mmCIF file of C-alpha atoms in Angstrom:
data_model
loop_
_atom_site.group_PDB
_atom_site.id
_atom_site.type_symbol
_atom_site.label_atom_id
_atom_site.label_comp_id
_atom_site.label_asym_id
_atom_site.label_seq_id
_atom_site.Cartn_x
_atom_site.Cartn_y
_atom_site.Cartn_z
ATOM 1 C CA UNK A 1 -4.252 -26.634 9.955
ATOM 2 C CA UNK A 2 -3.729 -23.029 10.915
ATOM 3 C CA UNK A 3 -2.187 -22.782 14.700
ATOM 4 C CA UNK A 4 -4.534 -20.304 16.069
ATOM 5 C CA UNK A 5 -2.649 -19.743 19.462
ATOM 6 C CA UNK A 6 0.745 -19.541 18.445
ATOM 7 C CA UNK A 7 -0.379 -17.491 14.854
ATOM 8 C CA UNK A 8 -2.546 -14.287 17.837
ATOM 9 C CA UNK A 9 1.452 -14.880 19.565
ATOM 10 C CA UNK A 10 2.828 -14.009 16.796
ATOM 11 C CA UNK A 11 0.518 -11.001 15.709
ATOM 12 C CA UNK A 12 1.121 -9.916 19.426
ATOM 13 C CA UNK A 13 4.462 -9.663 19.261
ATOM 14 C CA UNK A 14 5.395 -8.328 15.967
ATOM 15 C CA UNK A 15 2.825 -5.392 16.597
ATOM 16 C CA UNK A 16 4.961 -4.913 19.669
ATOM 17 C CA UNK A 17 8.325 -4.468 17.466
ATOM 18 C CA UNK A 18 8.349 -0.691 16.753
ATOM 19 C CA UNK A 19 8.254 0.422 12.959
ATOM 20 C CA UNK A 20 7.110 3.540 11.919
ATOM 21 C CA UNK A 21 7.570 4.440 8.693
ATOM 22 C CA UNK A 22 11.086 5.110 7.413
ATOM 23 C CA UNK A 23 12.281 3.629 10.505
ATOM 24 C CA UNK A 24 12.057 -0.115 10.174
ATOM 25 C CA UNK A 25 15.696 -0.834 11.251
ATOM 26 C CA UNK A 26 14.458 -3.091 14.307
ATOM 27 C CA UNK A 27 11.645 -4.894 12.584
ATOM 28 C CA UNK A 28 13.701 -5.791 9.886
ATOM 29 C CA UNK A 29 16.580 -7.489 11.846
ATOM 30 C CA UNK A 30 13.243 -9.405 13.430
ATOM 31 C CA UNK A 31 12.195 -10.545 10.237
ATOM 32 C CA UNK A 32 15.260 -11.641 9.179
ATOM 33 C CA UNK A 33 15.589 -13.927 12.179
ATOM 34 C CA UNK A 34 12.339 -15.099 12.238
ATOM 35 C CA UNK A 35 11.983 -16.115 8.268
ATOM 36 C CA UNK A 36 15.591 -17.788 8.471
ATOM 37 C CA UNK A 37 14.925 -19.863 11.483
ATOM 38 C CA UNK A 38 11.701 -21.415 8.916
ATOM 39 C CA UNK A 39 14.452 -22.457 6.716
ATOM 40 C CA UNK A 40 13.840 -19.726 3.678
ATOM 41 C CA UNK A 41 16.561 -17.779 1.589
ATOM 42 C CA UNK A 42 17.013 -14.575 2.640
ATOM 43 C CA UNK A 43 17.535 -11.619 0.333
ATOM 44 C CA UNK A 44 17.828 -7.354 0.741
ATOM 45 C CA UNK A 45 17.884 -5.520 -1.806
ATOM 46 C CA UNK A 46 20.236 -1.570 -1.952
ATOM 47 C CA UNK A 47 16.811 -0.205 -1.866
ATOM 48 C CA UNK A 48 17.573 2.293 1.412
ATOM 49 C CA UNK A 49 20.500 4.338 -0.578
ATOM 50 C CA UNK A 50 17.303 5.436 -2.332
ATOM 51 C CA UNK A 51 13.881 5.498 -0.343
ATOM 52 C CA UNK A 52 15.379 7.313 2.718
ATOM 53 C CA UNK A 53 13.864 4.375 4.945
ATOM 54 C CA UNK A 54 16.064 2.595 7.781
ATOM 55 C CA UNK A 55 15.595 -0.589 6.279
ATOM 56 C CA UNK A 56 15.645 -2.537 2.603
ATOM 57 C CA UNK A 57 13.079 -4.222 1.217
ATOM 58 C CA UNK A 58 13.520 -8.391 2.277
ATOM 59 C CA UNK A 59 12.615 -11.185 0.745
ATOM 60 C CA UNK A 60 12.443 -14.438 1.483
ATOM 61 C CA UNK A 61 12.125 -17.678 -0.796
ATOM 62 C CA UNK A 62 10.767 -21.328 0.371
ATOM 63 C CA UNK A 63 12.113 -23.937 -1.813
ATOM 64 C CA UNK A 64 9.605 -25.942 -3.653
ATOM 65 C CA UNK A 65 8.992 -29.521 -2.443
ATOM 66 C CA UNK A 66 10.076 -31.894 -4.589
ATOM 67 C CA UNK A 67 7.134 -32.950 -6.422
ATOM 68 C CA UNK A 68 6.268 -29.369 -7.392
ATOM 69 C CA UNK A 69 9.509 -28.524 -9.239
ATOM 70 C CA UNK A 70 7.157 -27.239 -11.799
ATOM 71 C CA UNK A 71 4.674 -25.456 -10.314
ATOM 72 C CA UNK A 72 4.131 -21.690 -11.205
ATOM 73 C CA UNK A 73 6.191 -19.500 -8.742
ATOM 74 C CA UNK A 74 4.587 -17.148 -6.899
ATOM 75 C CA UNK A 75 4.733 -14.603 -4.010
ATOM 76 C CA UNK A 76 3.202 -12.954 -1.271
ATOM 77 C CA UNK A 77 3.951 -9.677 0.108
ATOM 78 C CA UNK A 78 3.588 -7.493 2.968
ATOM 79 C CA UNK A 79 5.044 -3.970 4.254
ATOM 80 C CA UNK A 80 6.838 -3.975 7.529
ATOM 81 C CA UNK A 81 5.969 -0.481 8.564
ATOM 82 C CA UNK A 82 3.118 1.216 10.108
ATOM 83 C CA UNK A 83 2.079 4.831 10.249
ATOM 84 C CA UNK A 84 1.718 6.935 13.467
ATOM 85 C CA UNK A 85 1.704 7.066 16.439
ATOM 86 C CA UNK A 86 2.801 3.608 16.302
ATOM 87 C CA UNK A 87 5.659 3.733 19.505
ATOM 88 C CA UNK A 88 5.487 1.314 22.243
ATOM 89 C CA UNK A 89 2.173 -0.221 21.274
ATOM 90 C CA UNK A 90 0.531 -2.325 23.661
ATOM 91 C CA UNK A 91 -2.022 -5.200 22.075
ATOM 92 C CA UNK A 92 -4.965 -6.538 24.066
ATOM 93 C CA UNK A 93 -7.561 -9.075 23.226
ATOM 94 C CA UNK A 94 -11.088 -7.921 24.720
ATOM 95 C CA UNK A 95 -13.897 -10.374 25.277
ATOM 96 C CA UNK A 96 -15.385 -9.719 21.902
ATOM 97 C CA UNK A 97 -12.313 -11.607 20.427
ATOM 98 C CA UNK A 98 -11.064 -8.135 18.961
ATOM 99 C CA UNK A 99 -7.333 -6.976 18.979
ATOM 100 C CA UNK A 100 -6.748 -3.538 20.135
ATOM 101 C CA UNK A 101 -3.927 -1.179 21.042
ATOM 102 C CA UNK A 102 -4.361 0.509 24.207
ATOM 103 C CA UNK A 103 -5.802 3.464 22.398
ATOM 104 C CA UNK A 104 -2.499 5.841 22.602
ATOM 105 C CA UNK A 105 -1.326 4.110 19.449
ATOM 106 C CA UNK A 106 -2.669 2.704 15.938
ATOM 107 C CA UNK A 107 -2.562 -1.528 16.158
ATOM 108 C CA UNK A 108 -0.321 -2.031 13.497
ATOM 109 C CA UNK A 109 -2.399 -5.154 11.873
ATOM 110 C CA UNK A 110 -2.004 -3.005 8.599
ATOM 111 C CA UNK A 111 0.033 -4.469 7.786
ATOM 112 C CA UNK A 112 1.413 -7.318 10.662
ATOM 113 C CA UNK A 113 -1.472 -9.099 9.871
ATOM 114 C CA UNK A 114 -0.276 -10.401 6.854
ATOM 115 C CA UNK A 115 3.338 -10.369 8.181
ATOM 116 C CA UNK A 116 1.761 -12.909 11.232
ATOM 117 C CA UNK A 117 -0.218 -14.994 8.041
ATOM 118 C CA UNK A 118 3.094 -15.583 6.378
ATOM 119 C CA UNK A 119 5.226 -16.776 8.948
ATOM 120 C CA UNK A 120 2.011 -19.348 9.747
ATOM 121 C CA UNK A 121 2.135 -20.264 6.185
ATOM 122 C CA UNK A 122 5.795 -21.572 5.938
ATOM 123 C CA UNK A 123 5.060 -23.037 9.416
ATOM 124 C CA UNK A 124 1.861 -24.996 8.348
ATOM 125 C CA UNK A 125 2.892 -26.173 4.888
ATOM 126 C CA UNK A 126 6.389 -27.947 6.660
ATOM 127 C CA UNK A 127 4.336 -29.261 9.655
ATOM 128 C CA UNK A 128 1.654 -31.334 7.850
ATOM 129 C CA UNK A 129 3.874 -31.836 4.681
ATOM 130 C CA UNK A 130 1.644 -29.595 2.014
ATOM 131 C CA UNK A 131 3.544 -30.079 -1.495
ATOM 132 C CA UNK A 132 4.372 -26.750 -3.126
ATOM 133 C CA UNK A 133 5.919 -24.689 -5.418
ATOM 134 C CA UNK A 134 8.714 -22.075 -4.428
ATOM 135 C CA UNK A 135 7.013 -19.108 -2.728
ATOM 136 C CA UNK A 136 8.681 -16.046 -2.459
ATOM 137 C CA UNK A 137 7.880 -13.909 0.539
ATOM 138 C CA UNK A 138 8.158 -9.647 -0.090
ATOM 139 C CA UNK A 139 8.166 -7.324 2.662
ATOM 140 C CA UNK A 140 8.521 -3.785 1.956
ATOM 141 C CA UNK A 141 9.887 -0.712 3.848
ATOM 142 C CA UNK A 142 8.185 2.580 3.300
ATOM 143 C CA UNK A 143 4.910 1.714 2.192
ATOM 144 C CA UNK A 144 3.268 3.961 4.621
ATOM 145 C CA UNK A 145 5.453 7.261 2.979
ATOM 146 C CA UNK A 146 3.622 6.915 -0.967
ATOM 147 C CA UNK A 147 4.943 3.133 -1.429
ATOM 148 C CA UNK A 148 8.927 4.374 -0.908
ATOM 149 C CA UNK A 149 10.638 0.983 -0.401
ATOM 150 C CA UNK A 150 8.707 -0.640 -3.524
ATOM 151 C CA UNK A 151 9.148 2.457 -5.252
ATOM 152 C CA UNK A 152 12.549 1.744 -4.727
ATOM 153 C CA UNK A 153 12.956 -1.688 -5.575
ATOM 154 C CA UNK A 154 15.210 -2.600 -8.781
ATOM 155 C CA UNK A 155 12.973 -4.000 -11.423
ATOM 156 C CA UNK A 156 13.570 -7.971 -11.945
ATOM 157 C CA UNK A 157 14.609 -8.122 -8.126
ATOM 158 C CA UNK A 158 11.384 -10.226 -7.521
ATOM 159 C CA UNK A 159 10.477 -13.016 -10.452
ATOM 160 C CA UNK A 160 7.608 -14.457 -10.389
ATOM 161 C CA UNK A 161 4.723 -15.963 -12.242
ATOM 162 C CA UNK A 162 2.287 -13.957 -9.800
ATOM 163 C CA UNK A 163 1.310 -12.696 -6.496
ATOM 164 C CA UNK A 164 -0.672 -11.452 -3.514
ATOM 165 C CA UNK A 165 -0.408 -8.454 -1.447
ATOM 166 C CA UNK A 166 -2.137 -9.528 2.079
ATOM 167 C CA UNK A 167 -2.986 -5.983 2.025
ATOM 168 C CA UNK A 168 -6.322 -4.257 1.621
ATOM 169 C CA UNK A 169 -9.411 -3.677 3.675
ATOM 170 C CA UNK A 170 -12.557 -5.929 3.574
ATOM 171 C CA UNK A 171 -13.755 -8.720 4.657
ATOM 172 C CA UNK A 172 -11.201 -12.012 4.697
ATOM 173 C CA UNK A 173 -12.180 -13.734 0.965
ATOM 174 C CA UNK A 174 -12.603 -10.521 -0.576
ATOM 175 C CA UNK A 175 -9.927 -9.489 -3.558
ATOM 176 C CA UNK A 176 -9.147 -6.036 -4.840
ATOM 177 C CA UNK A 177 -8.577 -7.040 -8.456
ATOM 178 C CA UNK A 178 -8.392 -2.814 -9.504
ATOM 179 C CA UNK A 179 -6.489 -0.257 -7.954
ATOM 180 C CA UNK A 180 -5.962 3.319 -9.613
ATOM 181 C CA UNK A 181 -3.218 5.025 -11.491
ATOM 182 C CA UNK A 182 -1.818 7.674 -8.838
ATOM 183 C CA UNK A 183 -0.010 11.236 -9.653
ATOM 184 C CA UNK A 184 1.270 13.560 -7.297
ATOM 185 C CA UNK A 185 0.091 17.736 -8.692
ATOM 186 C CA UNK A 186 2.510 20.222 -7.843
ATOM 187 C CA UNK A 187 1.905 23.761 -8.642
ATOM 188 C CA UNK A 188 3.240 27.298 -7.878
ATOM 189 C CA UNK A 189 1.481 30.655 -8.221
ATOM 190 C CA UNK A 190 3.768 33.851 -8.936
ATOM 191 C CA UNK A 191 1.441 37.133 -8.221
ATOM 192 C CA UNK A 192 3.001 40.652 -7.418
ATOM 193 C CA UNK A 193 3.770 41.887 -4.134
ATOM 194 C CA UNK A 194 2.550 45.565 -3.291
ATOM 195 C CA UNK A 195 1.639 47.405 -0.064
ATOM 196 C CA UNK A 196 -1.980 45.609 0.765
ATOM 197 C CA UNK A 197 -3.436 48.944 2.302
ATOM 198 C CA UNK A 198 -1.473 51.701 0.664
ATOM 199 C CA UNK A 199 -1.590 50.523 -3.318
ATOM 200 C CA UNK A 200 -3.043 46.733 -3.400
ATOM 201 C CA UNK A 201 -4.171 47.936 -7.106
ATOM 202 C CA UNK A 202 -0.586 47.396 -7.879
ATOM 203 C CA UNK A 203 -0.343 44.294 -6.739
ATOM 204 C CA UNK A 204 -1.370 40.965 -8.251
ATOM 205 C CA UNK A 205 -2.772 38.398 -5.166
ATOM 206 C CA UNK A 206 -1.129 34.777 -5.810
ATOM 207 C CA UNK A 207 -3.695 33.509 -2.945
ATOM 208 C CA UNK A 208 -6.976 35.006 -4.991
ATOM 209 C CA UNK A 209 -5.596 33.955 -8.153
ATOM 210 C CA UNK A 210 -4.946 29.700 -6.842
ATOM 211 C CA UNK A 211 -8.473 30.050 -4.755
ATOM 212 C CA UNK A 212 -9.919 31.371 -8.164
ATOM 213 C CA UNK A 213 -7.626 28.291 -9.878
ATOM 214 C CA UNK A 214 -8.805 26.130 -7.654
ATOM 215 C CA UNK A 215 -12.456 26.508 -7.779
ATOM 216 C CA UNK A 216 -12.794 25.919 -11.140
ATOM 217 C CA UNK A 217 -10.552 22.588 -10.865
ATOM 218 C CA UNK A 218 -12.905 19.470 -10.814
ATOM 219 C CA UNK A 219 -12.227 17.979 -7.555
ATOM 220 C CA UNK A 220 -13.408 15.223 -5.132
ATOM 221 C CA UNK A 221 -15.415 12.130 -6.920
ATOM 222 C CA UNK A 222 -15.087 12.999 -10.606
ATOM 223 C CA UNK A 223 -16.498 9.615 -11.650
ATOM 224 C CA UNK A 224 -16.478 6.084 -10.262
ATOM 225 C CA UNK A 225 -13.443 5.790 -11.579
ATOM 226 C CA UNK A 226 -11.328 8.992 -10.616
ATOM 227 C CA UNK A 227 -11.044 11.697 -7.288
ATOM 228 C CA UNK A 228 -8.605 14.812 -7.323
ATOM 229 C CA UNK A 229 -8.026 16.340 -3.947
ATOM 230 C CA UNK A 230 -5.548 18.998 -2.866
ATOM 231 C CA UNK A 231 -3.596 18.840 0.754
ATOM 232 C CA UNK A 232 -1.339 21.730 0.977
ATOM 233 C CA UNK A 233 -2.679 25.584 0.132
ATOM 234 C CA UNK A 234 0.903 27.165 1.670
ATOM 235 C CA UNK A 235 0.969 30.849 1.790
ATOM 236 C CA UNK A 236 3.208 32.821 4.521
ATOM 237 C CA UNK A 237 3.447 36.880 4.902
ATOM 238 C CA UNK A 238 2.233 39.689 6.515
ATOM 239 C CA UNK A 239 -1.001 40.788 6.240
ATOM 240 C CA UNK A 240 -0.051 44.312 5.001
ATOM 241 C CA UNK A 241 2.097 42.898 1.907
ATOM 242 C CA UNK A 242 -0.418 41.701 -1.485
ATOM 243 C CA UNK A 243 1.242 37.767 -1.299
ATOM 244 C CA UNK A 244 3.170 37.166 -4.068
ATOM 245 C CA UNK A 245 3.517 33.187 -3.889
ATOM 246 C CA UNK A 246 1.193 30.198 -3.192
ATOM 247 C CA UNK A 247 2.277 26.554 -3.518
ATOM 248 C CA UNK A 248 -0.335 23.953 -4.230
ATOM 249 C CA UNK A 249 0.408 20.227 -3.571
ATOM 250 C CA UNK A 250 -2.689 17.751 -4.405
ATOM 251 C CA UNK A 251 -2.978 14.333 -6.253
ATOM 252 C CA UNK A 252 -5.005 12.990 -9.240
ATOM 253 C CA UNK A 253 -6.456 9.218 -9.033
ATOM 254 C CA UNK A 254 -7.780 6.991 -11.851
ATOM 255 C CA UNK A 255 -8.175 3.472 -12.803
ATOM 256 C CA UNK A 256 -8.317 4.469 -16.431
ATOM 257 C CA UNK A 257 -5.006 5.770 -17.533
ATOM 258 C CA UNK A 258 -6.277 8.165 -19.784
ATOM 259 C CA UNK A 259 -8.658 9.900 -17.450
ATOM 260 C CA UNK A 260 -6.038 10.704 -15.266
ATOM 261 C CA UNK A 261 -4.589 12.444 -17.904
ATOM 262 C CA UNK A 262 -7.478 14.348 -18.714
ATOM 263 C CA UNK A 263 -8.015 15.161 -15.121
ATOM 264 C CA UNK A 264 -4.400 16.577 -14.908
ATOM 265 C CA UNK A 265 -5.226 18.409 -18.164
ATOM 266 C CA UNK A 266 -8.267 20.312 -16.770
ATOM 267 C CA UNK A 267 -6.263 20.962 -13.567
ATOM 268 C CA UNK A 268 -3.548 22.481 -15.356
ATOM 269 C CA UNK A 269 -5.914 24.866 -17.974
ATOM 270 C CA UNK A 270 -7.594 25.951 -14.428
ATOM 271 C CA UNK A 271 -4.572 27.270 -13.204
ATOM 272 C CA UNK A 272 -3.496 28.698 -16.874
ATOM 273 C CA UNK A 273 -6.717 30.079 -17.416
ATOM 274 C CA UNK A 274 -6.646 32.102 -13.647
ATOM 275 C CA UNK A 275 -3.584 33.337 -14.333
ATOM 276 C CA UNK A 276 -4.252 34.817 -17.499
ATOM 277 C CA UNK A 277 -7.360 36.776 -16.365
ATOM 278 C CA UNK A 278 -5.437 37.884 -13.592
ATOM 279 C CA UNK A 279 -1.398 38.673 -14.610
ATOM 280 C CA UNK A 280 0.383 36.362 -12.813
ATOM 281 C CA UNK A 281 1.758 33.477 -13.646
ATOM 282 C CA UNK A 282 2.137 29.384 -12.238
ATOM 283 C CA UNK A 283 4.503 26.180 -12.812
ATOM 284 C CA UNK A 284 2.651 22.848 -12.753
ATOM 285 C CA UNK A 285 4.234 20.054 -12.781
ATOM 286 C CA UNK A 286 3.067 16.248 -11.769
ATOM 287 C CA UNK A 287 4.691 13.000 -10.901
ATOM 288 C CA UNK A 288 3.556 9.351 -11.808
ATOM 289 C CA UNK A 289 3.899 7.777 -7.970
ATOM 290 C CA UNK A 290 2.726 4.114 -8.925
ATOM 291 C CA UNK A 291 0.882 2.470 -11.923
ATOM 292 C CA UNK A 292 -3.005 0.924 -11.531
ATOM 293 C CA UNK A 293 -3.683 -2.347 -12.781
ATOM 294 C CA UNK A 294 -6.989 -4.250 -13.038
ATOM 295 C CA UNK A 295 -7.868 -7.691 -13.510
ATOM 296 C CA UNK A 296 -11.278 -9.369 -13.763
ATOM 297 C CA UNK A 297 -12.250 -13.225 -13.052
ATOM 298 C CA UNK A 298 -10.798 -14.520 -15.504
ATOM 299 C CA UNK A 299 -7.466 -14.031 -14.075
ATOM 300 C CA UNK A 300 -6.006 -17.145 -13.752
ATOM 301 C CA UNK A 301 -4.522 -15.541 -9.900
ATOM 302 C CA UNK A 302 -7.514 -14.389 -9.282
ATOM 303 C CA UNK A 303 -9.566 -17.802 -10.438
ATOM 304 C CA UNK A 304 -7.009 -19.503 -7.867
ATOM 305 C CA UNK A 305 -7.587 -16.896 -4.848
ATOM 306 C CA UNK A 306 -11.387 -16.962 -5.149
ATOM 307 C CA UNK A 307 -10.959 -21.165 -5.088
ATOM 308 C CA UNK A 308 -8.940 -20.855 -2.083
ATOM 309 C CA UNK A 309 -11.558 -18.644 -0.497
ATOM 310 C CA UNK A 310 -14.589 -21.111 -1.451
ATOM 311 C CA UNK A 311 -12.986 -23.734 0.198
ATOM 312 C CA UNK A 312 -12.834 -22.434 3.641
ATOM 313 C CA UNK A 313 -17.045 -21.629 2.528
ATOM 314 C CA UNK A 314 -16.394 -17.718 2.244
ATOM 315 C CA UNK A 315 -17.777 -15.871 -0.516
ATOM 316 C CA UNK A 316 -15.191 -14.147 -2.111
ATOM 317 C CA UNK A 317 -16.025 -10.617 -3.462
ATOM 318 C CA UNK A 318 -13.901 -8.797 -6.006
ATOM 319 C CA UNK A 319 -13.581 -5.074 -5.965
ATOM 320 C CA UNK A 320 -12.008 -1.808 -7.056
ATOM 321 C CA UNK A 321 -9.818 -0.078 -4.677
ATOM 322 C CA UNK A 322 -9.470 3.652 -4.533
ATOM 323 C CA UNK A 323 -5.989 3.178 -3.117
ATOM 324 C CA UNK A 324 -2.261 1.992 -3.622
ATOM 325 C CA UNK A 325 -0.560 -0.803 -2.676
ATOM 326 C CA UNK A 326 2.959 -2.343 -3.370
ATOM 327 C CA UNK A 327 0.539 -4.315 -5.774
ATOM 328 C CA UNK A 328 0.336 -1.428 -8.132
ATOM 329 C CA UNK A 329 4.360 -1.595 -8.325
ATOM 330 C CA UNK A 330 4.286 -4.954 -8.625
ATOM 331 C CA UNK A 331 2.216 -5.051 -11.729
ATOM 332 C CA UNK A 332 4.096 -2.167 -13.214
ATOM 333 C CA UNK A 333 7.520 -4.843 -13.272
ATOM 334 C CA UNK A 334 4.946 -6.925 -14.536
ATOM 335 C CA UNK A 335 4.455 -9.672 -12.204
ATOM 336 C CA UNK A 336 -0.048 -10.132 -11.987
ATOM 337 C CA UNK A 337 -0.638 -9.206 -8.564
ATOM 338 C CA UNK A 338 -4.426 -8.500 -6.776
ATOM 339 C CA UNK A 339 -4.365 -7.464 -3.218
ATOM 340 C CA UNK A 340 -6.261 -9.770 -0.554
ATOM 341 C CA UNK A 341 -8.431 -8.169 2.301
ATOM 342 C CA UNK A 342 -7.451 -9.084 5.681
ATOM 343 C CA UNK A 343 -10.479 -7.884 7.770
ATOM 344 C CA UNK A 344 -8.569 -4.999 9.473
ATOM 345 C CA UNK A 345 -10.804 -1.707 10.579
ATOM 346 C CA UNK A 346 -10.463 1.734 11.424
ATOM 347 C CA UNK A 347 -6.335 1.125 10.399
ATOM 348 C CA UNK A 348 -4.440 4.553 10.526
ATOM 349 C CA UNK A 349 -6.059 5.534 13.530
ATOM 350 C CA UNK A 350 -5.439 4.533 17.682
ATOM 351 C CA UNK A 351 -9.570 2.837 16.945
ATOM 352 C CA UNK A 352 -7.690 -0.035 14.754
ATOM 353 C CA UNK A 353 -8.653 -3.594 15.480
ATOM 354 C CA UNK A 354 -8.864 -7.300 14.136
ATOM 355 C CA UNK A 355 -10.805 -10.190 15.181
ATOM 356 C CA UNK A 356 -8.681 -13.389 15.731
ATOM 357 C CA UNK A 357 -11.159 -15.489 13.861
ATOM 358 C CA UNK A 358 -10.251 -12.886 10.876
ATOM 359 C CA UNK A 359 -6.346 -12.947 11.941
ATOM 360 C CA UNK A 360 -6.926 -16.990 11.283
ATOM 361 C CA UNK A 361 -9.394 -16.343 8.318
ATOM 362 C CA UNK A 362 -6.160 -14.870 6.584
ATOM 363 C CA UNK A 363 -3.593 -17.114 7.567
ATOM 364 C CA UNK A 364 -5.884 -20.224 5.992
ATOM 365 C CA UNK A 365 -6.703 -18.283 3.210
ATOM 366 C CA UNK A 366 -2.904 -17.974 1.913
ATOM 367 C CA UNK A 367 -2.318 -21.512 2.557
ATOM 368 C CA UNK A 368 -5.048 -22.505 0.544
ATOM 369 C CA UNK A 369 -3.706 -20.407 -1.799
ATOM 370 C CA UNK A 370 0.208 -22.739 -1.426
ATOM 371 C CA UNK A 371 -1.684 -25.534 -1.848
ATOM 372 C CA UNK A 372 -4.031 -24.863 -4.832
ATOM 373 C CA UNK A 373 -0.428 -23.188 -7.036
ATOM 374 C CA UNK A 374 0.847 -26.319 -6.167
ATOM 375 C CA UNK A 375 -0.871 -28.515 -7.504
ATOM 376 C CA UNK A 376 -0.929 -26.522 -10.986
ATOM 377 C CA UNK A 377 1.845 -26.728 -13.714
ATOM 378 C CA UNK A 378 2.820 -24.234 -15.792
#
C-alpha cells in the first residue's frame, strides 16, 4: 500500500527544509501547505508567545469516513525541528539503501521520519479507500530545546481517545510504553571571597565546597529506573581571589515518581550538608520539565500498536525509555500515548542515517495502526 518512491521523495525533501530548533518558521508554512493540500483541518495553537520558538505547534485533523463515525479518535504526532548543525542539509541514498547527510550536518530523520510517515498515511488511506476514524495529526515546535512547543501547548488543545509519537529509537515494531519523570536541578553556592595567596584562611572556597557537594551526590545510573547527571560547574575569577560563587545546573530522571523525589532529596542534603561543614551557604531549587508515564500490554493502544506490527510479521518489542518525548506531555493532559521506534541511528550527530526499507517499515506501521482503530468502537 505504502508508495515507497514518492514516501524516500518526501523524506528527501522535508530534511532539505531548514528547522533548527526554535526556528521552524519555514518548515511550518511547508507543513501547512502540504497537510491542507491532503484535505485535513488545519489548526495553530498561541503556543510561540510562550516557548520562544518561530513557529506554533500545528495540527491537523482527517475526517473520519463515514462508516467509522464511531471509532475511537486518535492521533499521531511528530516534532518539526531538528537539533544542530542542521543548515542546508544535503540527503543521499548510498548503495546500502541508507539515508545520509553529507556529513557537515545531522539528517534530520529525528524526527522527518515520522513527519514523511504521516503525510503517506493520509495519502494511502484516501487512495485505496481504508475506512477510519478521525485522526488527528500533532507536530510540535521546540522539541529539540527540553520539549518547548509541547510544553507550551494549552491543555485540552488536542482531544483524543489516544496516541502515538513516531518518535523513539529502535527497531520499526518496537514501542516505548515507559518514559521517565524529568526535573531540571538548579543550585548556587555562596562561599567568601578573600585574597587566595595573602589570607585564603579567610576565605570560604564556593568551588571546594560544590566539588565536596557534589561528590557525595549519587550520580549517573542510580537504579534501572533513575540517572542524575550535572552539565554546568560555572565558576569565573581570578586566580588570586578565594571564588565566592559556583552555579550548578544538572537534572534528575525517574520512571517512579517518588524516586525522583528521593533523588532530589539526597541531592539537596549533599549540598546542605557541604555547606554546613564548610560556612557557606547554597539555594537549590528544581523544576518539573515533563511528567513519565508507563503502560504495559495490556494497554488497549498498546494491544492495537503491537497488532499492527504483527501484521506486517515484525516482532514488536516493548521497552522503557530513558528519555522524553512530547509523549510524556501528552500523557500528563491525559490523552494514553506510547512512543513508536522508527529505526533512526546515530540521530543528533552529522553520522545519522535511515534505511528506506525502515523509512517504509514506519509509514506501514501507522497505517496499520488507521486501519486496526477503525475498525474498533468505542
Amino acid at each position: 500500500m505504502v508508495n515507497q518512491q514518492r514516501l524516500v521523495e518526501e523524506f528527501i525533501e522535508l530534511v532539505q527544509v531548514d528547522s533548527e530548533t526554535r526556528h521552524e518558521a519555514l518548515i511550518a508554512k511547508v507543513l501547512k501547505d502540504k497537510f491542507s493540500a491532503l484535505g485535513t483541518q488545519v489548526e495553530e495553537d498561541d503556543s510561540n508567545r510562550r516557548s520562544g520558538c518561530e513557529a506554533n505547534n500545528l495540527m491537523f485533523t482527517l475526517a473520519a469516513t463515514a462508516d467509522c463515525a464511531e471509532a475511537p479518535v486518535i492521533y499521531f504526532t511528530c516534532h518539526m525541528d531538528t537539533v544542530v548543525p542542521g543548515l542546508g542539509v544535503k540527503p543521499q541514498i548510498g548503495a546500502d539503501g541508507y539515508i545520509r547527510s553529507d556529513g557537515t550536518t545531522v539528517l534530520g530523520s529525528d524526527d522527518k521520519a515520522g513527519i514523511a510517515a504521516m503525510l503517506e498515511l493520509i495519502r494511502v488511506l484516501q487512495e485505496d479507500g481504508i475506512p477510519h476514524g478521525v485522526i488527528k495529526f500533532v507536530i510540535t515546535a521546540g522539541e529539540e530545546s527540553t520539549l518547548l512547543g509541547s510544553r507550551s501547548m494549552s491543555p485540552g488543545w488536542v482531544k483524543a481517545d489516544y496516541g502515538y509519537a513516531i518518535d523513539s529509537n529502535g527497531e520499526v515494531g518496537n514501542i516505548a510504553v515507559a518514559a521517565p519523570f524529568q526535573s531540571k536541578v538548579y543550585i548556587t553556592v555562596k562561599g567568601k571571597t578573600a585574597h587566595a595567596g595573602v589570607n585564603p584562611e579567610n576565605g570560604i572556597s564556593a568551588i571546594t565546597v560544590a566539588a565536596k557537594a557534589v561528590s557525595r551526590m549519587p550520580l549517573g545510573r542510580i537504579d534501572k529506573e533513575t540517572t542524575a547527571n550535572f552539565g554546568t560547574f560555572l565558576a569565573s575569577g581570578e586566580t588570586n581571589i578565594v571564588a565566592e560563587r559556583v552555579q550548578l545546573i544538572g537534572e534528575a530522571r525517574s520512571l517512579v515518581e517518588e524516586k525522583l523525589l528521593k533523588q532530589l532529596g539526597a541531592m539537596k542534603s549533599s549540598c546542605e550538608s557541604a555547606c554546613a561543614e564548610m560556612g557557606a551557604s547554597c539555594e537549590f531549587s528544581y523544576e518539573m520539565m515533563y511528567p513519565g508515564y508507563k503502560f504495559d500490554e495490556s494497554a488497549p493502544h498498546v494491544r492495537l500498536a503491537m497488532a499492527a506490527a504483527e501484521e506486517l510479521g515484525l516482532s514488536p518489542k516493548l521497552f522503557h525509555s530513558g528519555g522524553g518525548s512530547d509523549a510524556n506531555l501528552f500523557n500528563g493532559q491525559g490523552i494514553p500515548t506510547v512512543n513508536l521506534s522508527v529505526g533512526y541511528q546515530a540521530i543528533h550527530t552529522v553520522n545519522e542515517h535511515i534505511a528506506v526499507n525502515d523509512l517504509v517499515k514506519v509509514a506501514e506501521l501507522v497505517v496499520g495502526i488507521a486501519k486496526l482503530s477503525g475498525q474498533q468502537r468505542k
